mmCIF file of C-alpha atoms in Angstrom:
data_model
loop_
_atom_site.group_PDB
_atom_site.id
_atom_site.type_symbol
_atom_site.label_atom_id
_atom_site.label_comp_id
_atom_site.label_asym_id
_atom_site.label_seq_id
_atom_site.Cartn_x
_atom_site.Cartn_y
_atom_site.Cartn_z
ATOM 1 C CA MET A 1 13.406 3.246 -26.324
ATOM 2 C CA SER A 2 15.547 1.328 -28.541
ATOM 3 C CA LEU A 3 15.638 -1.185 -25.690
ATOM 4 C CA LEU A 4 12.076 -1.554 -25.514
ATOM 5 C CA GLU A 5 12.047 -1.877 -29.193
ATOM 6 C CA ALA A 6 14.618 -4.662 -29.538
ATOM 7 C CA ASN A 7 13.133 -6.614 -26.915
ATOM 8 C CA ARG A 8 9.286 -6.061 -28.238
ATOM 9 C CA ILE A 9 8.306 -4.707 -24.975
ATOM 10 C CA ASP A 10 4.399 -4.451 -25.248
ATOM 11 C CA THR A 11 3.855 -3.545 -21.603
ATOM 12 C CA VAL A 12 5.882 -1.641 -18.766
ATOM 13 C CA LEU A 13 5.256 -2.582 -15.286
ATOM 14 C CA SER A 14 7.428 -0.334 -13.343
ATOM 15 C CA THR A 15 8.624 -1.125 -9.679
ATOM 16 C CA ILE A 16 11.028 1.788 -9.530
ATOM 17 C CA THR A 17 10.716 3.125 -5.942
ATOM 18 C CA MET A 18 9.518 6.781 -5.704
ATOM 19 C CA GLU A 19 11.718 7.653 -2.693
ATOM 20 C CA SER A 20 13.729 10.652 -4.508
ATOM 21 C CA SER A 21 13.803 12.733 -7.223
ATOM 22 C CA THR A 22 16.364 10.708 -8.628
ATOM 23 C CA THR A 23 14.285 7.662 -8.770
ATOM 24 C CA SER A 24 11.215 9.704 -9.972
ATOM 25 C CA GLN A 25 13.313 11.031 -12.845
ATOM 26 C CA ALA A 26 14.352 7.313 -13.581
ATOM 27 C CA GLN A 27 10.692 6.430 -13.971
ATOM 28 C CA LEU A 28 9.785 9.912 -15.742
ATOM 29 C CA ASN A 29 12.475 8.802 -18.003
ATOM 30 C CA LEU A 30 10.972 5.425 -18.853
ATOM 31 C CA ILE A 31 7.701 6.939 -19.567
ATOM 32 C CA SER A 32 8.967 8.893 -22.097
ATOM 33 C CA ALA A 33 10.752 6.201 -23.654
ATOM 34 C CA ALA A 34 7.585 4.237 -23.834
ATOM 35 C CA ASP A 35 5.689 6.667 -25.178
ATOM 36 C CA ARG A 36 8.244 6.882 -28.035
ATOM 37 C CA SER A 37 8.372 3.316 -28.637
ATOM 38 C CA SER A 38 6.761 2.107 -31.871
ATOM 39 C CA VAL A 39 6.025 -1.446 -29.839
ATOM 40 C CA THR A 40 5.164 -0.224 -26.368
ATOM 41 C CA GLU A 41 1.512 0.164 -25.792
ATOM 42 C CA ARG A 42 0.520 0.233 -22.223
ATOM 43 C CA PHE A 43 2.451 0.969 -18.738
ATOM 44 C CA ILE A 44 1.472 0.451 -15.199
ATOM 45 C CA PRO A 45 3.730 3.088 -12.918
ATOM 46 C CA SER A 46 5.232 2.214 -9.340
ATOM 47 C CA GLU A 47 2.307 3.428 -6.831
ATOM 48 C CA PHE A 48 0.658 0.604 -4.900
ATOM 49 C CA GLY A 49 -0.446 2.674 -2.385
ATOM 50 C CA VAL A 50 -2.900 5.685 -1.340
ATOM 51 C CA VAL A 51 -4.513 7.053 -3.922
ATOM 52 C CA ALA A 52 -1.612 9.789 -4.939
ATOM 53 C CA ASN A 53 -3.132 13.313 -5.227
ATOM 54 C CA GLU A 54 -2.536 17.222 -3.631
ATOM 55 C CA ASP A 55 -3.693 16.042 -0.302
ATOM 56 C CA THR A 56 -1.916 12.763 0.232
ATOM 57 C CA ALA A 57 1.177 14.693 -1.336
ATOM 58 C CA ALA A 58 1.188 17.012 1.066
ATOM 59 C CA LEU A 59 1.648 14.067 3.783
ATOM 60 C CA ASP A 60 3.449 11.347 1.805
ATOM 61 C CA PRO A 61 6.552 12.296 0.219
ATOM 62 C CA TYR A 62 6.356 9.198 -2.325
ATOM 63 C CA ALA A 63 2.881 10.411 -3.378
ATOM 64 C CA LYS A 64 4.409 13.751 -4.573
ATOM 65 C CA TYR A 65 6.519 11.801 -6.880
ATOM 66 C CA TRP A 66 3.217 9.672 -7.820
ATOM 67 C CA VAL A 67 1.962 12.708 -8.761
ATOM 68 C CA GLU A 68 4.480 14.024 -10.849
ATOM 69 C CA ASN A 69 4.799 10.707 -12.678
ATOM 70 C CA ALA A 70 0.955 10.476 -13.522
ATOM 71 C CA GLU A 71 1.011 14.019 -14.796
ATOM 72 C CA ALA A 72 3.689 12.733 -17.412
ATOM 73 C CA LEU A 73 1.481 9.551 -18.393
ATOM 74 C CA ALA A 74 -1.643 12.059 -18.622
ATOM 75 C CA LYS A 75 0.391 13.839 -21.359
ATOM 76 C CA THR A 76 1.494 10.854 -23.239
ATOM 77 C CA LYS A 77 0.413 10.469 -27.229
ATOM 78 C CA THR A 78 -0.177 6.785 -27.446
ATOM 79 C CA LEU A 79 0.016 4.865 -23.904
ATOM 80 C CA GLN A 80 -2.819 3.218 -22.253
ATOM 81 C CA TYR A 81 -2.035 3.046 -18.494
ATOM 82 C CA THR A 82 -3.708 2.524 -15.220
ATOM 83 C CA ARG A 83 -2.574 3.910 -11.405
ATOM 84 C CA ILE A 84 -2.886 0.914 -9.096
ATOM 85 C CA SER A 85 -3.884 1.640 -5.422
ATOM 86 C CA THR A 86 -4.299 -0.913 -2.732
ATOM 87 C CA GLY A 87 -4.206 1.040 0.630
ATOM 88 C CA GLN A 88 -1.815 -0.251 3.251
ATOM 89 C CA PHE A 89 -0.040 -3.583 2.964
ATOM 90 C CA MET A 90 -1.470 -6.187 5.686
ATOM 91 C CA ASP A 91 1.846 -8.005 5.366
ATOM 92 C CA TYR A 92 3.243 -5.304 8.119
ATOM 93 C CA TRP A 93 0.604 -7.399 10.832
ATOM 94 C CA GLY A 94 1.865 -10.932 10.063
ATOM 95 C CA MET A 95 5.542 -10.414 10.052
ATOM 96 C CA PRO A 96 8.026 -12.044 11.223
ATOM 97 C CA LYS A 97 5.676 -15.175 10.846
ATOM 98 C CA ILE A 98 5.064 -14.743 7.082
ATOM 99 C CA GLU A 99 7.012 -14.667 3.926
ATOM 100 C CA THR A 100 7.034 -11.266 2.339
ATOM 101 C CA THR A 101 9.337 -9.093 0.176
ATOM 102 C CA LEU A 102 8.378 -5.876 2.274
ATOM 103 C CA ASN A 103 10.826 -4.465 4.801
ATOM 104 C CA PRO A 104 10.045 -4.665 8.382
ATOM 105 C CA PHE A 105 7.973 -1.716 9.922
ATOM 106 C CA THR A 106 5.967 -1.975 12.690
ATOM 107 C CA TRP A 107 3.664 0.822 13.821
ATOM 108 C CA ALA A 108 0.436 0.831 15.263
ATOM 109 C CA ILE A 109 0.074 -2.684 16.522
ATOM 110 C CA ASP A 110 2.842 -5.295 17.502
ATOM 111 C CA ILE A 111 1.300 -8.316 17.568
ATOM 112 C CA GLU A 112 4.804 -10.078 18.413
ATOM 113 C CA LYS A 113 5.248 -7.948 21.515
ATOM 114 C CA GLY A 114 1.721 -7.777 22.570
ATOM 115 C CA VAL A 115 1.726 -3.811 22.559
ATOM 116 C CA ALA A 116 -0.410 -1.505 20.465
ATOM 117 C CA ALA A 117 0.175 2.695 20.267
ATOM 118 C CA ILE A 118 -3.047 3.487 17.950
ATOM 119 C CA PRO A 119 -3.184 6.671 16.099
ATOM 120 C CA GLY A 120 -6.693 8.373 16.440
ATOM 121 C CA THR A 121 -9.606 6.893 18.142
ATOM 122 C CA GLY A 122 -8.676 3.192 16.205
ATOM 123 C CA ASN A 123 -11.981 3.158 14.835
ATOM 124 C CA GLU A 124 -11.201 5.046 11.531
ATOM 125 C CA LYS A 125 -11.408 2.682 8.671
ATOM 126 C CA MET A 126 -8.590 1.673 6.103
ATOM 127 C CA SER A 127 -8.103 -0.424 3.420
ATOM 128 C CA MET A 128 -5.575 -3.141 3.540
ATOM 129 C CA THR A 129 -4.001 -5.697 0.394
ATOM 130 C CA TYR A 130 -1.731 -8.837 0.832
ATOM 131 C CA THR A 131 1.287 -8.128 -1.537
ATOM 132 C CA PRO A 132 0.940 -11.401 -3.065
ATOM 133 C CA ASP A 133 -3.039 -10.912 -3.918
ATOM 134 C CA LEU A 134 -1.687 -7.642 -5.755
ATOM 135 C CA ALA A 135 0.625 -9.756 -7.947
ATOM 136 C CA HIS A 136 -2.212 -11.944 -8.779
ATOM 137 C CA PHE A 137 -4.345 -8.619 -9.644
ATOM 138 C CA ILE A 138 -2.003 -7.282 -11.505
ATOM 139 C CA ILE A 139 -1.522 -10.575 -13.675
ATOM 140 C CA LYS A 140 -5.395 -10.225 -14.175
ATOM 141 C CA MET A 141 -5.195 -7.008 -15.244
ATOM 142 C CA LEU A 142 -2.375 -7.651 -18.072
ATOM 143 C CA ASP A 143 -4.946 -9.741 -20.045
ATOM 144 C CA GLU A 144 -7.370 -6.855 -19.712
ATOM 145 C CA PRO A 145 -8.139 -5.399 -23.372
ATOM 146 C CA ASP A 146 -8.997 -1.893 -21.557
ATOM 147 C CA TRP A 147 -7.517 -0.505 -18.725
ATOM 148 C CA PRO A 148 -9.412 2.913 -16.262
ATOM 149 C CA VAL A 149 -6.680 5.260 -15.267
ATOM 150 C CA LEU A 150 -7.311 4.362 -11.854
ATOM 151 C CA SER A 151 -7.673 1.121 -10.519
ATOM 152 C CA GLY A 152 -8.233 -0.111 -7.104
ATOM 153 C CA PHE A 153 -7.950 -3.334 -5.627
ATOM 154 C CA VAL A 154 -8.450 -4.402 -1.508
ATOM 155 C CA GLY A 155 -8.138 -7.356 0.694
ATOM 156 C CA GLN A 156 -10.486 -5.721 3.524
ATOM 157 C CA ASP A 157 -11.278 -2.418 4.733
ATOM 158 C CA ILE A 158 -10.705 -2.334 8.830
ATOM 159 C CA THR A 159 -10.174 -0.439 11.395
ATOM 160 C CA PHE A 160 -6.876 -0.512 14.113
ATOM 161 C CA ASN A 161 -9.426 -1.715 16.599
ATOM 162 C CA GLN A 162 -10.754 -4.642 14.950
ATOM 163 C CA ILE A 163 -7.210 -5.903 14.341
ATOM 164 C CA LEU A 164 -6.299 -5.120 17.926
ATOM 165 C CA ALA A 165 -9.278 -7.594 19.071
ATOM 166 C CA TRP A 166 -8.367 -10.220 15.987
ATOM 167 C CA ALA A 167 -4.905 -10.313 17.455
ATOM 168 C CA GLU A 168 -6.039 -10.830 21.341
ATOM 169 C CA SER A 169 -8.353 -13.288 20.394
ATOM 170 C CA ALA A 170 -5.521 -15.265 18.439
ATOM 171 C CA THR A 171 -3.009 -14.753 20.908
ATOM 172 C CA GLY A 172 -4.897 -15.632 23.823
ATOM 173 C CA ARG A 173 -3.293 -12.163 25.337
ATOM 174 C CA LYS A 174 -4.406 -8.815 26.510
ATOM 175 C CA PHE A 175 -2.557 -6.098 24.643
ATOM 176 C CA LYS A 176 -1.141 -3.199 26.374
ATOM 177 C CA VAL A 177 -2.647 -0.111 24.286
ATOM 178 C CA SER A 178 -2.278 3.441 23.869
ATOM 179 C CA TYR A 179 -4.079 6.169 21.610
ATOM 180 C CA ASP A 180 -2.071 8.924 19.693
ATOM 181 C CA SER A 181 -4.598 11.741 18.948
ATOM 182 C CA ILE A 182 -4.512 13.442 15.730
ATOM 183 C CA GLU A 183 -3.608 16.745 17.670
ATOM 184 C CA LYS A 184 -0.475 14.915 19.322
ATOM 185 C CA LEU A 185 0.551 13.196 15.690
ATOM 186 C CA GLU A 186 -0.079 16.872 14.225
ATOM 187 C CA LYS A 187 2.552 18.156 16.773
ATOM 188 C CA GLY A 188 5.171 15.917 15.742
ATOM 189 C CA GLU A 189 4.654 13.560 18.810
ATOM 190 C CA VAL A 190 4.013 9.947 18.743
ATOM 191 C CA THR A 191 4.295 6.976 21.190
ATOM 192 C CA ASN A 192 7.357 4.520 20.434
ATOM 193 C CA LEU A 193 5.988 0.944 20.052
ATOM 194 C CA THR A 194 9.591 -0.361 19.615
ATOM 195 C CA GLU A 195 13.124 0.398 20.853
ATOM 196 C CA LEU A 196 14.212 1.143 17.032
ATOM 197 C CA MET A 197 11.798 3.381 16.396
ATOM 198 C CA ALA A 198 12.403 5.120 19.612
ATOM 199 C CA SER A 199 16.220 5.719 18.000
ATOM 200 C CA GLU A 200 15.501 6.267 14.571
ATOM 201 C CA LYS A 201 13.689 9.675 13.453
ATOM 202 C CA PHE A 202 12.960 8.062 9.981
ATOM 203 C CA LEU A 203 10.811 5.729 11.457
ATOM 204 C CA ARG A 204 9.256 7.924 14.014
ATOM 205 C CA ASP A 205 8.218 10.206 11.056
ATOM 206 C CA ALA A 206 7.036 7.354 9.099
ATOM 207 C CA THR A 207 4.769 6.410 11.904
ATOM 208 C CA ILE A 208 3.382 10.040 12.463
ATOM 209 C CA MET A 209 2.549 10.382 8.661
ATOM 210 C CA PHE A 210 0.896 6.979 8.182
ATOM 211 C CA GLY A 211 -1.201 8.079 11.630
ATOM 212 C CA ILE A 212 -2.186 11.084 10.419
ATOM 213 C CA MET A 213 -3.141 9.555 6.816
ATOM 214 C CA ALA A 214 -5.168 6.793 8.884
ATOM 215 C CA VAL A 215 -6.961 9.412 10.814
ATOM 216 C CA ARG A 216 -7.668 11.911 7.979
ATOM 217 C CA GLY A 217 -9.083 8.624 6.075
ATOM 218 C CA HIS A 218 -6.329 8.570 3.283
ATOM 219 C CA LEU A 219 -5.766 4.902 4.163
ATOM 220 C CA LEU A 220 -9.688 4.066 2.926
ATOM 221 C CA LEU A 221 -9.755 3.586 -0.826
ATOM 222 C CA PRO A 222 -13.047 4.922 -2.852
ATOM 223 C CA ASP A 223 -15.917 2.016 -2.713
ATOM 224 C CA GLU A 224 -16.681 2.557 -6.237
ATOM 225 C CA LYS A 225 -17.170 -0.340 -8.606
ATOM 226 C CA ASP A 226 -15.826 1.654 -11.549
ATOM 227 C CA PHE A 227 -12.415 2.300 -9.119
ATOM 228 C CA ARG A 228 -12.123 -0.930 -7.092
ATOM 229 C CA LEU A 229 -12.269 -3.865 -9.663
ATOM 230 C CA ASN A 230 -12.397 -6.865 -7.155
ATOM 231 C CA ASP A 231 -15.781 -7.964 -8.619
ATOM 232 C CA ARG A 232 -13.958 -8.100 -12.061
ATOM 233 C CA PHE A 233 -12.179 -11.196 -11.372
ATOM 234 C CA PRO A 234 -14.381 -13.715 -8.981
ATOM 235 C CA ASP A 235 -12.007 -16.311 -9.256
ATOM 236 C CA LEU A 236 -9.503 -14.220 -7.481
ATOM 237 C CA GLU A 237 -10.061 -14.730 -3.699
ATOM 238 C CA ALA A 238 -8.238 -11.884 -1.527
ATOM 239 C CA MET A 239 -7.039 -12.626 1.779
ATOM 240 C CA THR A 240 -8.240 -10.436 4.667
ATOM 241 C CA VAL A 241 -6.685 -8.973 7.509
ATOM 242 C CA GLU A 242 -8.921 -11.024 9.742
ATOM 243 C CA ASN A 243 -7.761 -14.193 8.184
ATOM 244 C CA LEU A 244 -4.302 -13.082 8.071
ATOM 245 C CA ILE A 245 -4.077 -12.625 11.731
ATOM 246 C CA LYS A 246 -5.996 -15.813 12.486
ATOM 247 C CA GLU A 247 -3.873 -17.988 10.001
ATOM 248 C CA THR A 248 -0.728 -16.455 11.434
ATOM 249 C CA TRP A 249 -0.971 -15.723 15.121
ATOM 250 C CA SER A 250 -3.516 -18.136 16.344
ATOM 251 C CA ARG A 251 -1.701 -20.198 19.212
ATOM 252 C CA ASN A 252 -2.202 -23.594 17.063
ATOM 253 C CA SER A 253 -1.008 -21.922 14.101
ATOM 254 C CA VAL A 254 1.909 -22.889 12.080
ATOM 255 C CA SER A 255 4.373 -20.096 10.670
ATOM 256 C CA THR A 256 4.727 -20.034 6.790
#
């Protein structure tokens, strides 16, 4: 609290990774300090993914901590806050050709290798957002006088079959494709898309989790104007997955 007051911190933007009870407690402590601070008025917790609720928390261990922190924010006395959801980050399907601060994670479609192991039918819709656009959105939100408790920002709603078609068109080659049914995923089984996935249980578990969430519709954000705030900032032109793939993977494209 004293550190916030000494530096006259009006707004806290948390980027603490919610990966354990320890990191969750760190943000809970920050929420408590901000609530007690005489100068801190607003707080953005670290979420930036799916809408965290009981359903998503049952699948995603990170979402469990998001819910825990959201409950703490709801009990604060003075703080205005907004929980930002973006769906899945599209950066993963531009790697390694794009600049991004995300760690590499290959799942569903490996555009570089020309192979795919898609969850479900591939026709399930998902929301995706480019991380630099998220940063611009947050900057815009800082200038807004009033925040909704839940904020959504989306680059594009798409399906994996669409991504596959765009990738094949951009690279000019036919991918080797398989599909993992929801029944297979729920049994804890998944097609190993990479050699690293075959050797690392953590990557397989994450792929299974995201696959189930995609098939069940948890990666598709609500399409409601009071939730999705893209229209509030008409000058913020969000990257689409289609353009990201075309600009990154076309045979005449230049890597960024």
